[in-house]
Short mmCIF file of C-alpha atoms and ligand atoms in Angstrom, two decimals:
data_model
loop_
_atom_site.label_atom_id
_atom_site.label_comp_id
_atom_site.label_asym_id
_atom_site.label_seq_id
_atom_site.Cartn_x
_atom_site.Cartn_y
_atom_site.Cartn_z
CA UNK A 1 126.50 88.99 108.44
CA UNK A 2 123.23 90.01 109.98
CA UNK A 3 124.00 88.71 113.46
CA UNK A 4 123.87 91.58 115.94
CA UNK A 5 127.26 93.15 116.55
CA UNK A 6 128.45 93.96 120.05
CA UNK A 7 127.34 97.50 119.46
CA UNK A 8 123.76 96.56 118.55
CA UNK A 9 123.58 94.07 121.42
CA UNK A 10 124.62 96.81 123.77
CA UNK A 11 122.03 99.20 122.41
CA UNK A 12 119.35 96.51 122.62
CA UNK A 13 120.22 96.07 126.29
CA UNK A 14 120.01 99.79 126.74
CA UNK A 15 116.62 99.81 125.03
CA UNK A 16 115.27 97.08 127.31
CA UNK A 17 116.43 98.96 130.38
CA UNK A 18 114.95 102.24 129.23
CA UNK A 19 111.67 100.62 128.13
CA UNK A 20 111.31 98.92 131.51
CA UNK A 21 112.09 102.17 133.25
CA UNK A 22 109.37 104.24 131.52
CA UNK A 23 107.67 106.33 134.17
CA UNK A 24 103.91 106.89 134.44
CA UNK A 25 104.30 110.51 133.36
CA UNK A 26 106.25 109.59 130.25
CA UNK A 27 103.60 107.02 129.31
CA UNK A 28 100.92 109.67 129.69
CA UNK A 29 102.96 112.05 127.57
CA UNK A 30 103.34 109.36 124.91
CA UNK A 31 99.58 108.79 124.95
CA UNK A 32 98.84 112.48 124.64
CA UNK A 33 101.23 112.84 121.72
CA UNK A 34 99.71 109.88 119.92
CA UNK A 35 96.11 111.05 120.46
CA UNK A 36 96.07 114.81 120.14
CA UNK A 37 92.26 114.94 120.22
CA UNK A 38 92.42 113.97 123.92
CA UNK A 39 94.38 117.09 124.70
CA UNK A 40 91.60 119.25 123.14
CA UNK A 41 89.03 117.39 125.13
CA UNK A 42 90.59 117.19 128.56
CA UNK A 43 87.26 116.68 130.34
CA UNK A 44 87.38 113.10 129.05
CA UNK A 45 90.77 112.37 130.60
CA UNK A 46 91.38 110.65 133.94
CA UNK A 47 90.47 111.30 136.69
CA UNK A 48 87.25 112.63 135.04
CA UNK A 49 84.55 110.30 133.79
CA UNK A 50 84.55 110.44 129.99
CA UNK A 51 81.49 111.43 127.93
CA UNK A 52 81.22 107.96 126.46
CA UNK A 53 80.90 106.50 129.92
CA UNK A 54 78.01 108.84 130.85
CA UNK A 55 75.53 107.84 128.14
CA UNK A 56 74.13 104.66 126.66
CA UNK A 57 75.77 103.60 123.43
CA UNK A 58 74.12 102.77 120.13
CA UNK A 59 72.16 99.52 120.23
CA UNK A 60 73.05 96.26 118.56
CA UNK A 61 71.88 95.70 115.01
CA UNK A 62 72.02 99.37 114.01
CA UNK A 63 75.25 98.62 112.19
CA UNK A 64 74.05 95.72 110.09
CA UNK A 65 77.45 95.67 108.42
CA UNK A 66 80.15 97.20 110.61
CA UNK A 67 82.55 99.95 109.64
CA UNK A 68 85.77 101.13 111.29
CA UNK A 69 85.68 103.82 113.98
CA UNK A 70 84.99 107.32 112.67
CA UNK A 71 88.41 108.28 114.07
CA UNK A 72 90.21 105.93 111.65
CA UNK A 73 89.84 108.11 108.57
CA UNK A 74 93.46 107.69 107.55
CA UNK A 75 93.03 103.98 106.80
CA UNK A 76 91.48 104.37 103.36
CA UNK A 77 92.39 103.48 99.80
CA UNK A 78 93.84 106.38 97.88
CA UNK A 79 94.42 107.07 94.19
CA UNK A 80 97.06 109.10 92.36
CA UNK A 81 94.91 111.01 89.84
CA UNK A 82 97.72 111.76 87.37
CA UNK A 83 98.70 108.08 87.08
CA UNK A 84 95.75 107.03 84.94
CA UNK A 85 93.52 108.54 82.30
CA UNK A 86 90.13 107.37 83.57
CA UNK A 87 88.71 106.00 86.84
CA UNK A 88 87.47 102.89 85.01
CA UNK A 89 90.99 101.92 84.00
CA UNK A 90 92.84 102.84 87.13
CA UNK A 91 94.27 101.74 90.45
CA UNK A 92 93.71 102.53 94.12
CA UNK A 93 96.35 101.77 96.73
CA UNK A 94 96.27 99.80 100.01
CA UNK A 95 97.02 102.08 103.00
CA UNK A 96 99.98 99.97 104.15
CA UNK A 97 101.15 102.67 106.58
CA UNK A 98 97.92 102.37 108.56
CA UNK A 99 97.79 98.56 108.86
CA UNK A 100 99.47 95.85 110.92
CA UNK A 101 99.59 92.06 110.95
CA UNK A 102 99.44 90.18 107.66
CA UNK A 103 95.77 90.24 106.61
CA UNK A 104 94.51 93.16 104.56
CA UNK A 105 90.96 94.14 105.55
CA UNK A 106 88.73 93.40 102.55
CA UNK A 107 87.59 97.01 102.12
CA UNK A 108 91.19 98.25 101.98
CA UNK A 109 92.57 95.87 99.35
CA UNK A 110 93.98 97.90 96.47
CA UNK A 111 91.91 97.68 93.27
CA UNK A 112 93.12 97.50 89.72
CA UNK A 113 90.54 97.41 86.95
CA UNK A 114 90.93 97.82 83.22
CA UNK A 115 87.25 98.59 82.57
CA UNK A 116 85.66 99.24 85.92
CA UNK A 117 83.94 96.85 88.34
CA UNK A 118 81.72 94.29 86.60
CA UNK A 119 78.39 93.88 88.44
CA UNK A 120 77.87 90.14 88.01
CA UNK A 121 74.52 88.63 89.05
CA UNK A 122 75.48 85.38 90.82
CA UNK A 123 72.35 83.66 89.51
CA UNK A 124 73.59 84.25 85.96
CA UNK A 125 77.21 83.49 86.74
CA UNK A 126 78.77 80.71 84.66
CA UNK A 127 82.35 79.44 84.34
CA UNK A 128 83.17 77.82 81.00
CA UNK A 129 85.98 75.28 80.71
CA UNK A 130 86.79 74.20 77.16
CA UNK A 131 89.52 73.78 74.53
CA UNK A 132 91.80 70.73 74.66
CA UNK A 133 89.58 68.75 77.03
CA UNK A 134 87.62 65.50 76.73
CA UNK A 135 84.43 67.08 78.06
CA UNK A 136 83.81 70.85 77.94
CA UNK A 137 82.04 71.99 81.11
CA UNK A 138 80.01 74.93 82.36
CA UNK A 139 79.81 75.47 86.15
CA UNK A 140 77.24 77.53 88.03
CA UNK A 141 78.32 79.24 91.25
CA UNK A 142 76.37 76.68 93.30
CA UNK A 143 78.13 73.86 91.49
CA UNK A 144 81.52 75.39 92.31
CA UNK A 145 80.46 75.72 95.94
CA UNK A 146 79.54 72.04 96.12
CA UNK A 147 83.07 70.95 95.16
CA UNK A 148 85.78 70.28 97.79
CA UNK A 149 87.26 73.61 98.86
CA UNK A 150 90.42 74.85 100.55
CA UNK A 151 91.41 77.95 102.54
CA UNK A 152 94.69 79.65 101.67
CA UNK A 153 96.34 82.92 102.60
CA UNK A 154 98.23 84.52 99.71
CA UNK A 155 99.59 87.92 98.77
CA UNK A 156 98.61 89.47 95.44
CA UNK A 157 101.01 92.05 94.04
CA UNK A 158 100.50 93.95 90.79
CA UNK A 159 103.61 93.66 88.61
CA UNK A 160 103.49 97.47 88.35
CA UNK A 161 103.86 97.92 92.13
CA UNK A 162 106.78 100.37 92.71
CA UNK A 163 106.75 100.90 88.93
CA UNK A 164 107.03 104.68 89.31
CA UNK A 165 110.28 104.28 91.27
CA UNK A 166 112.48 102.80 88.51
CA UNK A 167 114.06 106.15 87.63
CA UNK A 168 114.35 107.45 91.18
CA UNK A 169 112.32 108.23 94.31
CA UNK A 170 108.90 109.51 93.19
CA UNK A 171 105.92 108.97 95.41
CA UNK A 172 105.93 109.96 99.07
CA UNK A 173 104.27 107.15 100.96
CA UNK A 174 104.40 103.37 101.36
CA UNK A 175 100.77 103.41 100.23
CA UNK A 176 101.85 104.79 96.85
CA UNK A 177 105.26 103.14 96.40
CA UNK A 178 104.21 99.67 97.62
CA UNK A 179 100.42 99.72 98.04
CA UNK A 180 99.59 97.55 95.04
CA UNK A 181 99.78 94.51 97.28
CA UNK A 182 97.25 92.82 99.54
CA UNK A 183 97.13 89.58 101.48
CA UNK A 184 93.86 87.84 102.34
CA UNK A 185 92.48 84.39 102.96
CA UNK A 186 90.79 82.82 99.94
CA UNK A 187 88.26 80.03 99.94
CA UNK A 188 87.93 78.19 96.67
CA UNK A 189 88.21 75.07 94.57
CA UNK A 190 91.65 73.87 93.41
CA UNK A 191 91.67 74.44 89.65
CA UNK A 192 93.16 70.96 89.35
CA UNK A 193 89.78 69.46 90.37
CA UNK A 194 87.94 71.26 87.57
CA UNK A 195 90.58 70.17 85.06
CA UNK A 196 90.26 66.55 86.22
CA UNK A 197 86.50 66.70 85.70
CA UNK A 198 86.93 67.99 82.16
CA UNK A 199 89.81 65.63 81.30
CA UNK A 200 92.79 67.50 79.86
CA UNK A 201 94.18 66.22 76.51
CA UNK A 202 97.78 65.01 76.44
CA UNK A 203 99.02 67.83 74.17
CA UNK A 204 97.65 70.56 76.49
CA UNK A 205 100.28 72.98 77.82
CA UNK A 206 98.62 76.33 78.53
CA UNK A 207 95.40 77.64 79.95
CA UNK A 208 93.79 80.97 79.10
CA UNK A 209 91.79 82.74 81.80
CA UNK A 210 89.29 85.40 80.72
CA UNK A 211 87.34 87.90 82.79
CA UNK A 212 83.68 88.81 82.43
CA UNK A 213 84.35 92.55 82.75
CA UNK A 214 84.08 94.99 79.83
CA UNK A 215 87.83 94.56 79.23
CA UNK A 216 87.35 90.77 79.00
CA UNK A 217 90.87 90.79 80.36
CA UNK A 218 92.67 87.56 79.57
CA UNK A 219 96.02 85.92 80.20
CA UNK A 220 97.83 82.68 79.27
CA UNK A 221 99.12 80.60 82.16
CA UNK A 222 101.25 77.43 81.90
CA UNK A 223 99.09 74.37 82.64
CA UNK A 224 101.67 73.12 85.17
CA UNK A 225 100.98 76.16 87.38
CA UNK A 226 97.21 75.71 87.02
CA UNK A 227 97.52 72.12 88.23
CA UNK A 228 100.04 72.95 90.94
CA UNK A 229 98.29 75.52 93.16
CA UNK A 230 95.78 77.77 91.37
CA UNK A 231 92.37 78.25 92.93
CA UNK A 232 89.00 79.23 91.58
CA UNK A 233 88.08 81.36 94.59
CA UNK A 234 84.74 82.80 95.64
CA UNK A 235 85.43 83.98 99.19
CA UNK A 236 87.97 86.31 100.74
CA UNK A 237 88.43 86.68 104.50
CA UNK A 238 85.42 84.44 105.04
CA UNK A 239 82.81 86.45 103.17
CA UNK A 240 82.02 86.36 99.47
CA UNK A 241 84.54 88.18 97.26
CA UNK A 242 84.00 91.92 97.11
CA UNK A 243 82.81 93.24 93.71
CA UNK A 244 86.15 95.06 93.40
CA UNK A 245 88.01 91.79 93.81
CA UNK A 246 86.04 89.90 91.16
CA UNK A 247 82.70 88.87 92.71
CA UNK A 248 81.62 86.17 92.50
CA UNK A 249 84.70 84.27 91.24
CA UNK A 250 88.34 85.10 90.63
CA UNK A 251 91.40 83.10 89.72
CA UNK A 252 94.08 82.85 92.42
CA UNK A 253 97.58 82.32 91.03
CA UNK A 254 99.83 82.16 94.13
CA UNK A 255 103.09 84.13 93.98
CA UNK A 256 102.50 85.31 90.40
CA UNK A 257 101.92 88.85 89.15
CA UNK A 258 98.48 90.24 89.94
CA UNK A 259 97.54 90.62 86.30
CA UNK A 260 97.07 86.86 85.87
CA UNK A 261 94.64 86.69 88.83
CA UNK A 262 91.68 87.16 86.50
CA UNK A 263 88.61 88.65 88.20
CA UNK A 264 84.96 88.01 87.35
CA UNK A 265 86.35 84.78 85.84
CA UNK A 266 84.09 83.58 83.01
CA UNK A 267 86.20 81.30 80.83
CA UNK A 268 89.13 78.90 81.00
CA UNK A 269 90.41 77.56 77.70
CA UNK A 270 93.03 74.84 77.42
CA UNK A 271 95.54 75.02 74.57
CA UNK A 272 98.98 73.86 73.46
CA UNK A 273 100.57 77.33 73.31
CA UNK A 274 100.10 80.80 74.80
CA UNK A 275 97.53 83.16 73.25
CA UNK A 276 99.82 86.23 73.23
CA UNK A 277 97.04 88.45 74.50
CA UNK A 278 97.31 92.23 74.82
CA UNK A 279 98.27 91.90 78.48
CA UNK A 280 101.25 89.67 77.67
CA UNK A 281 102.55 91.51 74.60
CA UNK A 282 102.02 95.28 74.69
CA UNK A 283 101.74 95.18 78.51
CA UNK A 284 103.38 93.13 81.27
CA UNK A 285 106.64 92.62 79.37
CA UNK A 286 109.86 94.12 80.71
CA UNK A 287 111.89 96.14 78.19
CA UNK A 288 115.64 95.79 78.87
CA UNK A 289 118.47 98.21 77.98
CA UNK A 290 119.45 96.26 74.85
CA UNK A 291 115.95 96.55 73.38
CA UNK A 292 114.98 92.97 74.17
CA UNK A 293 111.97 92.42 76.40
CA UNK A 294 111.41 89.75 79.00
CA UNK A 295 108.04 88.07 78.56
CA UNK A 296 105.93 85.83 80.82
CA UNK A 297 107.79 87.07 83.90
CA UNK A 298 105.13 85.68 86.16
CA UNK A 299 106.84 85.22 89.52
CA UNK A 300 106.99 88.10 91.99
CA UNK A 301 110.44 88.04 93.58
CA UNK A 302 111.01 88.60 97.29
CA UNK A 303 110.29 92.15 98.41
CA UNK A 304 109.76 94.08 101.62
CA UNK A 305 108.91 97.57 102.80
CA UNK A 306 108.92 99.36 106.12
CA UNK A 307 105.33 100.49 106.50
CA UNK A 308 105.93 102.52 109.66
CA UNK A 309 107.76 104.81 110.04
CA UNK A 310 107.11 105.94 106.47
CA UNK A 311 106.14 109.25 104.86
CA UNK A 312 102.50 108.92 105.92
CA UNK A 313 103.47 107.62 109.38
CA UNK A 314 106.00 109.98 110.93
CA UNK A 315 107.80 109.37 114.24
CA UNK A 316 105.98 111.15 117.04
CA UNK A 317 108.73 111.23 119.67
CA UNK A 318 112.26 110.22 120.57
CA UNK A 319 113.05 107.11 122.59
CA UNK A 320 111.25 103.80 122.29
CA UNK A 321 109.97 103.26 118.74
CA UNK A 322 108.93 100.30 116.64
CA UNK A 323 109.84 99.81 113.01
CA UNK A 324 107.19 97.66 111.33
CA UNK A 325 106.94 96.29 107.83
CA UNK A 326 105.80 93.63 105.40
CA UNK A 327 107.76 91.09 103.37
CA UNK A 328 106.61 88.57 100.76
CA UNK A 329 108.00 86.25 98.11
CA UNK A 330 106.36 84.60 95.13
CA UNK A 331 108.91 81.78 95.32
CA UNK A 332 108.01 80.47 98.74
CA UNK A 333 108.32 81.41 102.39
CA UNK A 334 110.10 84.44 103.78
CA UNK A 335 113.01 83.08 105.81
CA UNK A 336 114.46 86.30 107.23
CA UNK A 337 114.09 90.06 107.06
CA UNK A 338 116.92 92.46 107.88
CA UNK A 339 116.60 96.12 108.78
CA UNK A 340 119.19 98.85 108.32
CA UNK A 341 119.12 102.25 110.02
CA UNK A 342 122.06 103.63 108.03
CA UNK A 343 121.12 103.16 104.38
CA UNK A 344 122.36 99.58 104.05
CA UNK A 345 125.79 99.78 105.69
CA UNK A 346 124.83 97.70 108.70
CA UNK A 347 122.03 95.19 108.89
CA UNK A 348 120.24 93.70 111.89
CA UNK A 349 117.83 90.77 111.80
CA UNK A 350 114.22 91.85 112.27
CA UNK A 351 111.72 89.95 114.42
CA UNK A 352 109.03 88.19 112.40
CA UNK A 353 105.76 87.94 114.29
CA UNK A 354 102.65 86.04 113.29
CA UNK A 355 102.27 83.15 110.88
CA UNK A 356 104.70 82.61 108.00
CA UNK A 357 102.82 81.11 105.07
CA UNK A 358 104.02 80.17 101.63
CA UNK A 359 103.55 83.07 99.16
CA UNK A 360 101.91 85.25 101.82
CA UNK A 361 102.91 88.48 103.52
CA UNK A 362 104.83 88.25 106.79
CA UNK A 363 104.99 91.00 109.41
CA UNK A 364 108.34 92.07 110.80
CA UNK A 365 109.36 94.41 113.63
CA UNK A 366 112.52 96.05 114.81
CA UNK A 367 112.41 97.88 118.12
CA UNK A 368 114.87 100.71 118.55
CA UNK A 369 115.69 103.68 120.66
CA UNK A 370 115.67 106.87 118.58
CA UNK A 371 117.84 109.70 119.85
CA UNK A 372 116.63 112.14 117.20
CA UNK A 373 119.45 111.60 114.72
CA UNK A 374 118.68 111.35 111.00
CA UNK A 375 118.41 107.74 109.82
CA UNK A 376 118.11 105.96 106.49
CA UNK A 377 115.68 103.12 107.08
CA UNK A 378 115.71 100.06 104.84
CA UNK A 379 114.44 96.48 104.93
CA UNK A 380 115.70 93.48 102.98
CA UNK A 381 113.76 90.23 102.54
CA UNK A 382 115.14 86.73 102.03
CA UNK A 383 113.15 83.65 101.04
CA UNK A 384 113.63 79.94 101.52
CA UNK A 385 115.18 79.55 98.05
CA UNK A 386 118.12 81.67 99.30
CA UNK A 387 117.05 84.68 97.20
CA UNK A 388 117.96 88.06 98.73
CA UNK A 389 116.03 91.23 97.82
CA UNK A 390 118.42 93.37 95.73
CA UNK A 391 119.31 97.03 96.06
CA UNK A 392 117.73 99.35 93.48
CA UNK A 393 121.19 99.92 92.05
CA UNK A 394 121.82 96.18 91.56
CA UNK A 395 118.39 95.76 89.97
CA UNK A 396 118.93 98.63 87.52
CA UNK A 397 122.25 97.09 86.48
CA UNK A 398 120.51 93.99 85.17
CA UNK A 399 117.15 95.46 84.08
CA UNK A 400 117.85 99.06 83.11
CA UNK A 401 115.14 101.64 83.74
CA UNK A 402 112.79 101.15 80.77
CA UNK A 403 110.49 98.76 82.53
CA UNK A 404 107.50 99.57 84.67
CA UNK A 405 107.18 96.10 86.09
CA UNK A 406 108.87 93.88 88.71
CA UNK A 407 110.67 96.53 90.72
CA UNK A 408 111.50 94.72 93.97
CA UNK A 409 114.50 96.88 94.91
CA UNK A 410 115.20 97.87 98.51
CA UNK A 411 113.23 100.96 99.60
CA UNK A 412 114.89 103.74 101.62
CA UNK A 413 113.02 106.10 103.93
CA UNK A 414 114.91 109.09 105.35
CA UNK A 415 113.88 109.78 108.94
CA UNK A 416 114.47 113.49 109.59
CA UNK A 417 115.37 115.07 112.93
CA UNK A 418 111.78 116.41 113.24
CA UNK A 419 110.35 112.90 112.90
CA UNK A 420 109.10 113.35 109.34
CA UNK A 421 109.92 110.66 106.81
CA UNK A 422 110.73 111.02 103.12
CA UNK A 423 111.15 108.70 100.12
CA UNK A 424 114.84 108.90 99.09
CA UNK A 425 117.49 106.86 97.32
CA UNK A 426 120.97 106.04 98.52
CA UNK A 427 124.08 104.93 96.64
N1 MTE B 501 90.81 90.78 85.94
C1 MTE B 501 89.92 91.37 85.13
N2 MTE B 501 88.92 90.67 84.65
N3 MTE B 501 90.04 92.70 84.82
C2 MTE B 501 91.07 93.47 85.30
O1 MTE B 501 91.13 94.66 84.99
N4 MTE B 501 93.15 93.51 86.61
C3 MTE B 501 94.31 92.66 86.94
C4 MTE B 501 93.88 91.46 87.80
N5 MTE B 501 92.71 90.84 87.27
C5 MTE B 501 92.04 92.84 86.13
C6 MTE B 501 91.85 91.48 86.47
C7 MTE B 501 95.40 93.34 87.59
S1 MTE B 501 96.48 94.22 86.61
C8 MTE B 501 95.66 93.16 88.92
S2 MTE B 501 97.05 93.82 89.64
C9 MTE B 501 94.74 92.42 89.81
O2 MTE B 501 93.61 91.94 89.11
C10 MTE B 501 94.26 93.34 90.91
O3 MTE B 501 93.44 92.66 91.80
P1 MTE B 501 92.61 93.45 92.90
O4 MTE B 501 91.80 94.50 92.20
O5 MTE B 501 91.85 92.44 93.64
O6 MTE B 501 93.64 94.12 93.79
CO1 CO B 502 98.20 94.68 87.94
#
């Protein structure tokens, strides 16, 4: 179904020919369009010697901890003030439109806190493990660091990601519609090792994870998942966890909704049934049309989004352009991503580039030649269980529109003739 048709093959050929035939002038024009500041500052352009070549640069060590270039001001977290009542119980969004590859830079990972960022002193950090165990244990941070550790790349998606889009297109930007996701490398101890040390009783079935923040946010997780692949993580992208992400220790629950990834982790209690905490009763349940609610809907189904072009990343010129996006699945590996230019009527297989890890983001591309016509851009992810990301229409048929959570429907961006992009719905 998604094999290229003769028509798309032909246009791919045409694209290759025209890309190879780009002249020096058209490359310069493309550069000027992409970097307007150069045009204002023509004394820095070839054949002149640029200002930055005429003077010595700043010395080493001045930037004890490096920051991005001052020209990269667009790549920042953003909030939607009307979404939440207070900054302490709020969310900021990952600038997906400004990023590439699969790893989210630590400082750009979206943040979701219920009671602000806990400032935990690592010297006073303790992790309690108790309940239905032979030997209750308390670990210091140093003790956790002395245990065998693993490195894993996983996505984390808040169950409320795209939650504002259930009733129709709302927020204009991939950052806002899909930016409650990040993907980083974690270093930590398999939770299984801690459980083995404590000795889990035979009637144990659930584990409760509790945070050390003012919300003491807590969730019940089936013990089977805890033993399977959960991590007690203390590093992300090589360095210690950022305070926003739960410094010094957070729970990593691969492929499952972000809410169960408890930050500032202080306690793990083993039990024989769930605790029915606030976060799994009044929140994080999915109210269906018939008044029933789905509960413990942990897994994040396969999802994808075109990050560029998107409302915050318009198309600068006709001709050679690259569609780029992210796909992820909480059930396993992404096996394929398709892209449509016509609102889902025809699909072409996108090119996945970079590593494809289990329960991690993958990066896809689709190169195309834009003649200036209006397009309806979509992407559709598939995972190795055979699951195919549904249309929003199909999703609403089974879930209704009462829920906030687990909206993994296909996103549509309308590319206008002037290159601007808008969040729309088709069908
Ligand atoms: N853990 C604690 N202790 N307190 C919180 O408020 N928020 C949860 C989860 N863990 C939260 C928490 C929610 S709803 C999400 S989506 C993720 O953390 C967000 O993780 P991040 O801030 O690293 O993006
Ligand atoms: Co969340």
